[in-house]
Amino acid sequence: MNETSTTVDIDATLLILALSVAFATAVAVTPAAWRSMRSADDIHSLNRWARTVAASLSATAIALTSTPLGEWVERTAGVSNLAMLLSHLCGIGCCVSLRVPLVSWTYPRDGWAAALRLRFAAGVAVAVAASTVFFTVNRPGVEFVNAYAHDPGVAAYLLIVDAYWAVVGARIARDCVPLAIENFRAGHRGIAAGQGFMALGGAASMLWGSTEGLFVAVTQIAGEAWSVVAQDTASSICAGLFAIGLFGGVAISSALAGSSRR
């Protein structure tokens, strides 16, 4: 087996594991979300639904990257590259949803509404910008992947989504690290571990977006960056670790937090 096929096998295995973790998390947290509808505690209900939506959108985003499903979507809609756009939009929605509980964990109650509006507005702005660029430059023979980073339209699209992955990942890691430390010191070791996993997932997203964005920028400026295979491998691994870390952490935290404020 050559190096390329080995890399593909590793990437595929990691993404399958990420899909499994995201799907299992969605299944695990959905019953609590339904039960919370009868609760008078609106913020806990919102948090539980946000986790369910985030895990479901993450699983959908990963599934859309698979060749059979992606090809079926594009064939049915008659739009090339549509699966990539939908995968990225699901990823943006996942990040927005996941930041809902983080706001309630890290902001005072009187600041929740403003913080949530800001995060929702940022997600919508990125989704609209990416969609606008996509439908403006999309054409047969072009793919929205690193191999086409020399194309100005593809580069603009990738830089938009890569910047979002990098910034949101950094913010998630920044929020979760002090939370994990706080819970560890308070003796909530399981919850701390879950939030530590979420921080690692955020760091993987930051690394994914920053390295891929740098690859695209260097390609545009210099005409050629480092190996596309190396960057695709790094992006796939970081994307897989992003989902595994975040939703493994969500599942652990949700299972152990119980009725606590976290």
Coordinates of C-alpha atoms in Angstrom, one line a residue:
M1 CA 0.0 0.0 0.0
N2 CA 1.4 3.4 -1.0
E3 CA 1.6 6.5 1.1
T4 CA -1.4 8.2 -0.6
S5 CA -3.8 5.2 0.0
T6 CA -2.6 4.9 3.6
T7 CA -3.4 8.6 4.1
V8 CA -6.9 8.2 2.5
D9 CA -7.5 5.2 4.8
I10 CA -6.5 7.2 7.9
D11 CA -8.7 10.2 6.8
A12 CA -11.7 8.0 6.1
T13 CA -11.4 6.1 9.4
L14 CA -11.1 9.3 11.3
L15 CA -14.1 10.9 9.6
I16 CA -16.2 7.7 10.1
L17 CA -15.3 7.9 13.8
A18 CA -16.2 11.6 13.9
L19 CA -19.6 10.9 12.2
S20 CA -20.3 8.1 14.7
V21 CA -19.4 10.3 17.7
A22 CA -21.6 13.2 16.4
F23 CA -24.5 10.9 15.6
A24 CA -24.3 9.1 18.9
T25 CA -24.2 12.4 20.8
A26 CA -27.3 13.6 18.9
V27 CA -29.1 10.4 19.9
A28 CA -27.9 10.7 23.5
V29 CA -28.8 14.3 24.1
T30 CA -32.2 14.4 22.2
P31 CA -34.3 12.7 25.0
A32 CA -33.2 15.3 27.6
A33 CA -34.0 18.1 25.1
W34 CA -37.5 16.7 24.7
R35 CA -38.0 16.3 28.4
S36 CA -36.8 19.9 29.1
M37 CA -39.8 21.2 27.1
R38 CA -41.8 20.6 30.2
S39 CA -39.3 22.5 32.4
A40 CA -39.7 26.1 33.5
D41 CA -36.0 26.6 33.2
D42 CA -35.8 28.1 29.7
I43 CA -32.0 28.4 29.5
H44 CA -31.4 24.7 30.3
S45 CA -34.0 23.8 27.7
L46 CA -32.3 26.0 25.1
N47 CA -28.9 24.6 26.0
R48 CA -30.1 21.0 25.5
W49 CA -31.8 21.8 22.2
A50 CA -28.7 23.6 21.1
R51 CA -26.5 20.6 21.8
T52 CA -28.9 18.3 19.9
V53 CA -29.0 20.7 16.9
A54 CA -25.2 21.1 16.9
A55 CA -24.5 17.3 17.0
S56 CA -27.2 16.7 14.3
L57 CA -25.8 19.3 12.0
S58 CA -22.2 18.1 12.5
A59 CA -23.2 14.5 11.6
T60 CA -25.0 15.9 8.5
A61 CA -22.0 18.0 7.5
I62 CA -19.6 15.0 7.7
A63 CA -22.1 12.7 5.9
L64 CA -22.3 15.2 3.0
T65 CA -18.5 14.9 2.5
S66 CA -19.0 11.2 1.6
T67 CA -18.8 10.6 -2.2
P68 CA -22.1 8.7 -2.6
L69 CA -24.3 11.1 -0.6
G70 CA -22.6 14.2 -2.0
E71 CA -23.0 12.9 -5.6
W72 CA -26.7 12.1 -5.0
V73 CA -27.4 15.6 -3.6
E74 CA -25.7 17.3 -6.6
R75 CA -27.3 15.0 -9.1
T76 CA -30.8 15.5 -7.6
A77 CA -30.4 19.3 -7.3
G78 CA -28.5 19.6 -10.6
V79 CA -25.9 21.9 -9.0
S80 CA -22.3 20.9 -9.0
N81 CA -20.4 21.3 -5.7
L82 CA -23.7 21.8 -3.8
A83 CA -22.7 19.1 -1.3
M84 CA -19.6 21.0 -0.3
L85 CA -21.7 24.2 0.3
L86 CA -24.3 22.4 2.3
S87 CA -21.6 20.7 4.4
H88 CA -20.0 24.0 5.2
L89 CA -23.4 25.6 6.0
C90 CA -24.2 22.8 8.4
G91 CA -20.8 23.2 10.0
I92 CA -21.5 26.9 10.5
G93 CA -24.9 26.1 12.0
C94 CA -23.3 23.5 14.2
C95 CA -20.8 26.1 15.6
V96 CA -23.5 28.7 16.2
S97 CA -25.6 26.1 18.1
L98 CA -22.7 24.9 20.1
R99 CA -21.9 28.3 21.3
V100 CA -25.3 28.7 22.9
P101 CA -24.5 26.7 26.0
L102 CA -21.0 28.3 26.1
V103 CA -22.6 31.7 26.4
S104 CA -24.7 30.6 29.5
W105 CA -21.5 29.1 31.0
T106 CA -19.3 32.1 30.5
Y107 CA -21.4 35.2 30.5
P108 CA -23.6 36.8 33.3
R109 CA -27.3 36.3 32.8
D110 CA -27.9 39.9 31.7
G111 CA -25.4 39.5 28.9
W112 CA -26.8 36.3 27.4
A113 CA -29.1 37.9 24.9
A114 CA -26.6 40.3 23.4
A115 CA -23.9 37.6 23.2
L116 CA -26.3 35.1 21.5
R117 CA -27.4 37.8 19.0
L118 CA -23.8 38.6 18.1
R119 CA -22.9 34.9 17.5
F120 CA -26.0 34.3 15.5
A121 CA -25.5 37.4 13.4
A122 CA -21.8 36.4 12.7
G123 CA -22.9 32.9 11.6
V124 CA -25.5 34.3 9.3
A125 CA -23.1 36.8 7.8
V126 CA -20.5 34.1 7.1
A127 CA -23.2 31.8 5.6
V128 CA -24.6 34.5 3.4
A129 CA -21.1 35.6 2.3
A130 CA -20.0 32.1 1.5
S131 CA -23.2 31.3 -0.4
T132 CA -23.0 34.5 -2.4
V133 CA -19.4 33.8 -3.5
F134 CA -20.3 30.1 -4.2
F135 CA -23.2 30.9 -6.5
T136 CA -21.3 33.7 -8.2
V137 CA -18.2 31.6 -9.1
N138 CA -19.5 28.0 -9.2
R139 CA -19.2 26.4 -12.6
P140 CA -18.5 23.0 -14.0
G141 CA -14.9 21.9 -13.8
V142 CA -14.2 23.7 -10.6
E143 CA -14.3 22.2 -7.1
F144 CA -14.2 24.1 -3.8
V145 CA -11.2 22.3 -2.4
N146 CA -7.6 23.1 -1.8
A147 CA -6.5 21.7 -5.2
Y148 CA -8.3 24.6 -6.8
A149 CA -6.9 27.3 -4.5
H150 CA -5.3 29.0 -7.5
D151 CA -8.7 30.0 -8.7
P152 CA -9.6 33.4 -7.2
G153 CA -13.3 32.6 -6.7
V154 CA -12.6 29.3 -5.0
A155 CA -9.9 31.0 -2.9
A156 CA -12.3 33.7 -1.8
Y157 CA -14.9 31.1 -0.8
L158 CA -12.3 29.0 1.1
L159 CA -10.9 32.0 2.9
I160 CA -14.3 32.9 4.2
V161 CA -15.1 29.5 5.7
D162 CA -11.5 28.9 6.9
A163 CA -11.5 32.2 8.8
Y164 CA -14.7 31.2 10.5
W165 CA -13.3 27.8 11.6
A166 CA -10.2 29.4 12.9
V167 CA -11.9 32.2 14.9
V168 CA -14.7 30.1 16.3
G169 CA -12.4 27.3 17.2
A170 CA -10.1 29.7 19.0
R171 CA -13.1 31.1 20.9
I172 CA -14.4 27.7 21.9
A173 CA -11.0 26.7 23.2
R174 CA -10.6 30.0 25.1
D175 CA -14.0 29.5 26.7
C176 CA -13.6 25.8 27.6
V177 CA -10.1 25.8 29.1
P178 CA -11.0 28.0 32.1
L179 CA -14.3 26.1 32.6
A180 CA -12.4 22.8 32.7
I181 CA -10.0 24.2 35.2
E182 CA -12.8 25.6 37.3
N183 CA -14.7 22.4 37.4
F184 CA -11.5 20.3 38.0
R185 CA -10.7 22.5 41.1
A186 CA -14.3 22.2 42.3
G187 CA -14.0 18.4 42.2
H188 CA -16.2 17.9 39.1
R189 CA -13.5 15.9 37.3
G190 CA -15.8 14.2 34.7
I191 CA -17.4 17.5 33.6
A192 CA -13.9 19.0 33.5
A193 CA -12.7 16.2 31.3
G194 CA -15.7 16.8 28.9
Q195 CA -14.9 20.5 28.7
G196 CA -11.3 19.7 28.1
F197 CA -12.2 17.5 25.2
M198 CA -14.3 20.4 23.9
A199 CA -11.3 22.7 24.2
L200 CA -9.2 20.2 22.2
G201 CA -12.0 20.1 19.5
G202 CA -11.9 23.9 19.3
A203 CA -8.1 23.9 19.0
A204 CA -8.4 21.4 16.1
S205 CA -10.9 23.7 14.4
M206 CA -8.5 26.7 14.9
L207 CA -5.6 24.7 13.4
W208 CA -7.8 23.5 10.5
G209 CA -9.0 26.9 9.5
S210 CA -5.6 28.7 10.0
T211 CA -3.5 26.2 8.1
E212 CA -5.9 25.8 5.3
G213 CA -6.4 29.6 5.1
L214 CA -2.7 30.1 5.0
F215 CA -2.4 27.5 2.3
V216 CA -5.0 29.3 0.1
A217 CA -3.4 32.7 0.8
V218 CA 0.1 31.5 -0.1
T219 CA -1.2 29.8 -3.3
Q220 CA -2.8 33.1 -4.4
I221 CA 0.2 35.2 -3.5
A222 CA 3.1 33.0 -4.6
G223 CA 1.3 30.8 -7.1
E224 CA 2.2 27.6 -5.2
A225 CA 2.2 26.6 -1.5
W226 CA 3.1 23.3 0.1
S227 CA 1.7 19.9 -1.0
V228 CA -2.0 19.7 -1.6
V229 CA -2.0 16.2 -0.3
A230 CA -0.3 17.3 3.0
Q231 CA -2.8 20.1 3.5
D232 CA -5.8 17.9 2.6
T233 CA -4.6 15.3 5.1
A234 CA -4.1 18.0 7.8
S235 CA -7.5 19.5 7.1
S236 CA -9.3 16.1 7.3
I237 CA -7.5 15.1 10.5
C238 CA -8.3 18.4 12.1
A239 CA -12.0 18.2 11.0
G240 CA -12.3 14.8 12.4
L241 CA -10.7 15.8 15.7
F242 CA -12.9 18.8 15.8
A243 CA -16.1 16.7 15.8
I244 CA -14.7 13.9 18.0
G245 CA -13.4 16.4 20.6
L246 CA -16.4 18.7 20.7
F247 CA -19.1 16.1 20.7
G248 CA -17.3 13.6 22.8
G249 CA -16.9 16.4 25.3
V250 CA -20.6 17.5 24.9
A251 CA -21.7 13.9 25.6
I252 CA -19.5 13.5 28.7
S253 CA -20.5 16.9 30.1
S254 CA -24.2 16.4 29.4
A255 CA -24.1 12.9 30.9
L256 CA -22.4 14.1 34.1
A257 CA -23.7 17.5 34.6
G258 CA -27.2 16.4 35.4
S259 CA -29.3 19.2 36.7
S260 CA -26.2 21.4 37.5
R261 CA -25.9 24.8 35.9
R262 CA -23.3 23.4 33.4

